[in-house]
C-alpha cells in the first residue's frame, strides 16, 4: 500500500511571509541591489501596504522578482548562503498555526509531507526541514562556478508538473491526497488531489474555490475560520 500524501505551497501558507521576497529585502539591506531598484521596490511595497489598487501586490512581487534575477548574475553563491542564514534567523519560526498543526496531524496519520514552492530550493530545504517535511522541490537558481547566472527553473507556473515528479519518485497515489495553496499558481496542483484546501486565498483562488466548491480556511490573529461549501454557499464550520 502507498502512503497518502499532503503537498503544501510554502510562502503564505506555512511561512507567514514570502521567503522569496524576504531574500530580496535582505539583499537590499546589504546593498546588493542598486539604489534605484531598491527605491522602486520600496515604492511598490508602500503602494501595496496602503492598498492603492487591486494589482499593487502583483506589481510589487513581479518587480522584486525581476530585480532579483537580474542581480543574481552579480551574486556569489557564498554570499547568498549568508543571506539564507539571516532569512531563516528572522523568519524560520514564523508560521501559520493552522498549517503547522495540520502537518503534525497528517504525519501522525501516516501522510508523506511534500512541498512544491517558487522559493529557492536551498532556502526552501532549510525551512522544510524545520517542519518535518519528507521531500520538496523549489526553484533552482542556476550556477556557473562561484556565481549565479541569473536564470532559474520555473516552478511557479508548473507546480502540477513538479508534484507529478514527486508522486512518481515516491510511488504515491492521489487517494486521500491533500493540497494547500493560496494563489492562482496553485490551482493546477489543487486540481490533482482529493482534498484541496485554499488557505487565506487570493481573489483569483477564492473565485476558483467558489466555482469548484473547494474548502477555504482563513487564519487571522488567533482565530481560524473554516468555510465549507454546502449547496453552493460557504458556511462557517
Short mmCIF file of C-alpha atoms in Angstrom, two decimals:
data_model
loop_
_atom_site.label_atom_id
_atom_site.label_comp_id
_atom_site.label_asym_id
_atom_site.label_seq_id
_atom_site.Cartn_x
_atom_site.Cartn_y
_atom_site.Cartn_z
CA UNK A 1 0.00 0.00 0.00
CA UNK A 2 1.20 3.52 -0.79
CA UNK A 3 1.15 6.30 1.76
CA UNK A 4 -1.30 9.16 1.32
CA UNK A 5 0.41 12.49 0.74
CA UNK A 6 -0.16 16.14 1.51
CA UNK A 7 1.53 18.85 -0.54
CA UNK A 8 1.98 22.45 0.56
CA UNK A 9 2.86 25.66 -1.16
CA UNK A 10 5.07 27.31 1.45
CA UNK A 11 5.04 31.11 1.05
CA UNK A 12 1.86 32.46 2.62
CA UNK A 13 0.54 29.01 3.57
CA UNK A 14 3.03 27.74 6.15
CA UNK A 15 5.53 30.61 6.20
CA UNK A 16 3.99 33.88 7.35
CA UNK A 17 5.96 35.64 4.66
CA UNK A 18 7.30 35.07 1.17
CA UNK A 19 10.75 33.53 1.55
CA UNK A 20 11.42 34.75 -1.98
CA UNK A 21 10.62 38.36 -1.08
CA UNK A 22 12.46 38.09 2.23
CA UNK A 23 15.56 37.19 0.21
CA UNK A 24 15.17 40.30 -1.95
CA UNK A 25 14.78 42.55 1.10
CA UNK A 26 17.84 41.05 2.77
CA UNK A 27 19.84 41.69 -0.41
CA UNK A 28 18.61 45.30 -0.38
CA UNK A 29 19.59 45.65 3.27
CA UNK A 30 23.10 44.51 2.36
CA UNK A 31 23.28 46.99 -0.57
CA UNK A 32 23.49 44.12 -3.07
CA UNK A 33 20.75 45.70 -5.20
CA UNK A 34 21.15 49.12 -6.89
CA UNK A 35 19.58 52.05 -5.06
CA UNK A 36 17.22 52.89 -7.92
CA UNK A 37 15.78 49.37 -7.85
CA UNK A 38 15.63 49.38 -4.05
CA UNK A 39 13.71 52.67 -4.09
CA UNK A 40 11.27 51.31 -6.69
CA UNK A 41 10.63 48.11 -4.72
CA UNK A 42 10.01 50.14 -1.58
CA UNK A 43 7.62 52.43 -3.50
CA UNK A 44 5.63 49.46 -4.79
CA UNK A 45 5.63 47.84 -1.35
CA UNK A 46 4.22 51.03 0.13
CA UNK A 47 1.51 51.11 -2.54
CA UNK A 48 0.52 47.57 -1.59
CA UNK A 49 0.58 48.23 2.17
CA UNK A 50 -1.74 51.19 1.56
CA UNK A 51 -3.89 49.08 -0.83
CA UNK A 52 -3.64 51.72 -3.53
CA UNK A 53 -5.15 49.40 -6.17
CA UNK A 54 -6.04 45.73 -6.69
CA UNK A 55 -2.85 44.90 -8.58
CA UNK A 56 -0.50 46.56 -6.08
CA UNK A 57 0.88 43.32 -4.62
CA UNK A 58 1.28 41.71 -8.05
CA UNK A 59 3.30 44.72 -9.26
CA UNK A 60 5.47 44.73 -6.13
CA UNK A 61 6.13 40.99 -6.36
CA UNK A 62 6.83 40.99 -10.11
CA UNK A 63 9.30 43.88 -9.83
CA UNK A 64 11.11 42.30 -6.86
CA UNK A 65 11.47 39.01 -8.73
CA UNK A 66 12.68 40.73 -11.91
CA UNK A 67 15.32 42.66 -9.94
CA UNK A 68 16.39 39.55 -8.05
CA UNK A 69 17.11 37.54 -11.18
CA UNK A 70 18.91 40.46 -12.80
CA UNK A 71 21.18 40.88 -9.77
CA UNK A 72 21.79 37.17 -9.22
CA UNK A 73 24.32 37.28 -12.05
CA UNK A 74 26.40 39.58 -9.82
CA UNK A 75 25.95 37.47 -6.70
CA UNK A 76 28.40 34.94 -5.31
CA UNK A 77 26.91 31.64 -4.16
CA UNK A 78 28.75 32.06 -0.83
CA UNK A 79 27.15 35.50 -0.30
CA UNK A 80 23.71 34.05 -0.99
CA UNK A 81 24.26 31.34 1.62
CA UNK A 82 24.86 34.05 4.23
CA UNK A 83 21.54 35.60 3.17
CA UNK A 84 19.79 32.25 3.71
CA UNK A 85 21.13 32.14 7.26
CA UNK A 86 19.70 35.57 8.01
CA UNK A 87 16.30 34.90 6.38
CA UNK A 88 15.99 31.70 8.42
CA UNK A 89 17.01 33.51 11.59
CA UNK A 90 14.32 36.14 11.05
CA UNK A 91 11.50 34.09 9.56
CA UNK A 92 12.18 30.39 10.16
CA UNK A 93 9.83 30.19 13.14
CA UNK A 94 7.13 32.49 11.76
CA UNK A 95 4.49 30.05 10.63
CA UNK A 96 0.72 29.80 10.49
CA UNK A 97 -0.82 27.78 13.30
CA UNK A 98 -3.40 26.02 11.10
CA UNK A 99 -0.94 24.59 8.61
CA UNK A 100 1.70 23.82 11.26
CA UNK A 101 -0.83 21.79 13.25
CA UNK A 102 -2.21 20.20 10.08
CA UNK A 103 1.27 18.91 9.19
CA UNK A 104 1.67 17.38 12.67
CA UNK A 105 -1.75 15.73 12.45
CA UNK A 106 -1.14 14.35 8.95
CA UNK A 107 2.28 12.96 9.89
CA UNK A 108 0.65 11.17 12.84
CA UNK A 109 -1.86 9.70 10.37
CA UNK A 110 0.91 8.36 8.14
CA UNK A 111 0.93 11.01 5.39
CA UNK A 112 4.02 11.82 3.37
CA UNK A 113 4.51 15.60 3.66
CA UNK A 114 5.66 17.36 0.48
CA UNK A 115 6.27 20.93 -0.65
CA UNK A 116 6.29 22.50 -4.12
CA UNK A 117 7.29 26.15 -3.93
CA UNK A 118 8.59 29.01 -6.01
CA UNK A 119 11.12 29.84 -3.29
CA UNK A 120 14.76 28.96 -3.89
CA UNK A 121 15.47 25.28 -3.27
CA UNK A 122 18.25 25.57 -0.68
CA UNK A 123 16.35 28.11 1.42
CA UNK A 124 13.17 26.06 0.98
CA UNK A 125 15.02 22.96 2.17
CA UNK A 126 16.19 24.71 5.33
CA UNK A 127 12.63 25.82 6.05
CA UNK A 128 11.03 22.45 5.27
CA UNK A 129 13.46 20.54 7.50
CA UNK A 130 12.35 22.74 10.41
CA UNK A 131 8.78 21.47 9.99
CA UNK A 132 9.40 17.81 9.25
CA UNK A 133 8.74 17.66 5.52
CA UNK A 134 9.68 14.42 3.76
CA UNK A 135 10.54 15.93 0.37
CA UNK A 136 10.30 19.21 -1.54
CA UNK A 137 11.01 20.90 -4.85
CA UNK A 138 11.85 24.59 -5.10
CA UNK A 139 13.32 26.97 -7.65
CA UNK A 140 16.84 26.06 -8.77
CA UNK A 141 18.98 29.18 -9.18
CA UNK A 142 21.42 28.15 -11.91
CA UNK A 143 25.12 28.50 -11.12
CA UNK A 144 28.30 28.98 -13.13
CA UNK A 145 31.25 28.33 -10.86
CA UNK A 146 31.18 30.65 -7.85
CA UNK A 147 28.39 32.89 -9.23
CA UNK A 148 24.73 32.54 -10.13
CA UNK A 149 23.81 33.00 -13.80
CA UNK A 150 20.54 34.92 -13.30
CA UNK A 151 18.41 32.13 -14.74
CA UNK A 152 16.32 29.56 -12.87
CA UNK A 153 13.75 26.80 -13.25
CA UNK A 154 10.13 27.96 -13.49
CA UNK A 155 8.39 26.22 -10.61
CA UNK A 156 5.65 28.80 -10.02
CA UNK A 157 3.79 28.16 -13.28
CA UNK A 158 4.42 24.40 -13.33
CA UNK A 159 3.69 23.20 -9.80
CA UNK A 160 1.48 20.37 -11.07
CA UNK A 161 4.37 19.05 -13.20
CA UNK A 162 6.78 19.04 -10.25
CA UNK A 163 4.19 17.47 -7.96
CA UNK A 164 3.85 14.67 -10.53
CA UNK A 165 7.63 14.16 -10.29
CA UNK A 166 7.36 13.75 -6.50
CA UNK A 167 4.42 11.37 -6.85
CA UNK A 168 6.39 9.23 -9.30
CA UNK A 169 9.57 9.41 -7.20
CA UNK A 170 7.83 8.07 -4.08
CA UNK A 171 5.37 5.75 -5.84
CA UNK A 172 2.34 7.62 -4.46
CA UNK A 173 -1.30 7.62 -5.47
CA UNK A 174 -3.73 10.53 -5.16
CA UNK A 175 -6.15 8.55 -2.98
CA UNK A 176 -6.87 10.55 0.22
CA UNK A 177 -4.35 13.16 -1.01
CA UNK A 178 -4.45 16.75 0.18
CA UNK A 179 -3.02 20.05 -1.03
CA UNK A 180 -2.83 23.52 0.48
CA UNK A 181 -2.35 26.65 -1.63
CA UNK A 182 -3.09 30.36 -1.51
CA UNK A 183 -2.82 31.81 -5.04
CA UNK A 184 -3.86 31.09 -8.61
CA UNK A 185 -0.48 29.46 -9.31
CA UNK A 186 -1.61 26.62 -7.01
CA UNK A 187 -4.82 25.84 -8.89
CA UNK A 188 -3.43 23.05 -11.10
CA UNK A 189 -1.76 21.47 -8.08
CA UNK A 190 -5.01 21.65 -6.10
CA UNK A 191 -6.85 20.00 -9.01
CA UNK A 192 -4.67 16.90 -8.62
CA UNK A 193 -5.77 15.94 -5.11
CA UNK A 194 -8.92 14.66 -3.42
CA UNK A 195 -8.86 17.31 -0.68
CA UNK A 196 -7.90 20.79 -1.92
CA UNK A 197 -7.64 23.49 0.75
CA UNK A 198 -7.48 27.18 -0.18
CA UNK A 199 -5.71 28.90 2.71
CA UNK A 200 -6.05 32.69 3.01
CA UNK A 201 -6.74 32.66 -0.74
CA UNK A 202 -6.06 35.45 -3.20
CA UNK A 203 -9.07 36.82 -5.09
CA UNK A 204 -8.38 34.57 -8.10
CA UNK A 205 -8.13 31.44 -5.96
CA UNK A 206 -11.17 32.44 -3.90
CA UNK A 207 -13.21 32.76 -7.10
CA UNK A 208 -12.00 29.34 -8.24
CA UNK A 209 -12.84 27.80 -4.85
CA UNK A 210 -16.38 29.17 -5.06
CA UNK A 211 -16.79 27.73 -8.56
CA UNK A 212 -15.45 24.30 -7.63
CA UNK A 213 -16.70 24.01 -4.06
CA UNK A 214 -13.23 23.79 -2.56
CA UNK A 215 -12.71 24.24 1.18
CA UNK A 216 -11.47 27.66 2.32
CA UNK A 217 -9.56 28.28 5.56
CA UNK A 218 -8.83 31.75 6.92
CA UNK A 219 -6.39 32.45 9.76
CA UNK A 220 -6.48 35.93 11.25
CA UNK A 221 -4.83 36.92 14.53
CA UNK A 222 -5.53 33.93 16.83
CA UNK A 223 -8.73 32.73 15.14
CA UNK A 224 -9.05 30.07 12.41
CA UNK A 225 -12.19 30.07 10.23
CA UNK A 226 -13.04 27.00 8.16
CA UNK A 227 -15.53 27.58 5.34
CA UNK A 228 -17.09 24.53 3.74
CA UNK A 229 -19.30 24.54 0.63
CA UNK A 230 -22.93 23.47 1.05
CA UNK A 231 -25.39 23.79 -1.81
CA UNK A 232 -23.29 26.47 -3.49
CA UNK A 233 -22.84 28.54 -0.32
CA UNK A 234 -19.82 28.67 2.00
CA UNK A 235 -20.74 28.06 5.63
CA UNK A 236 -18.63 28.66 8.71
CA UNK A 237 -17.69 25.35 10.25
#
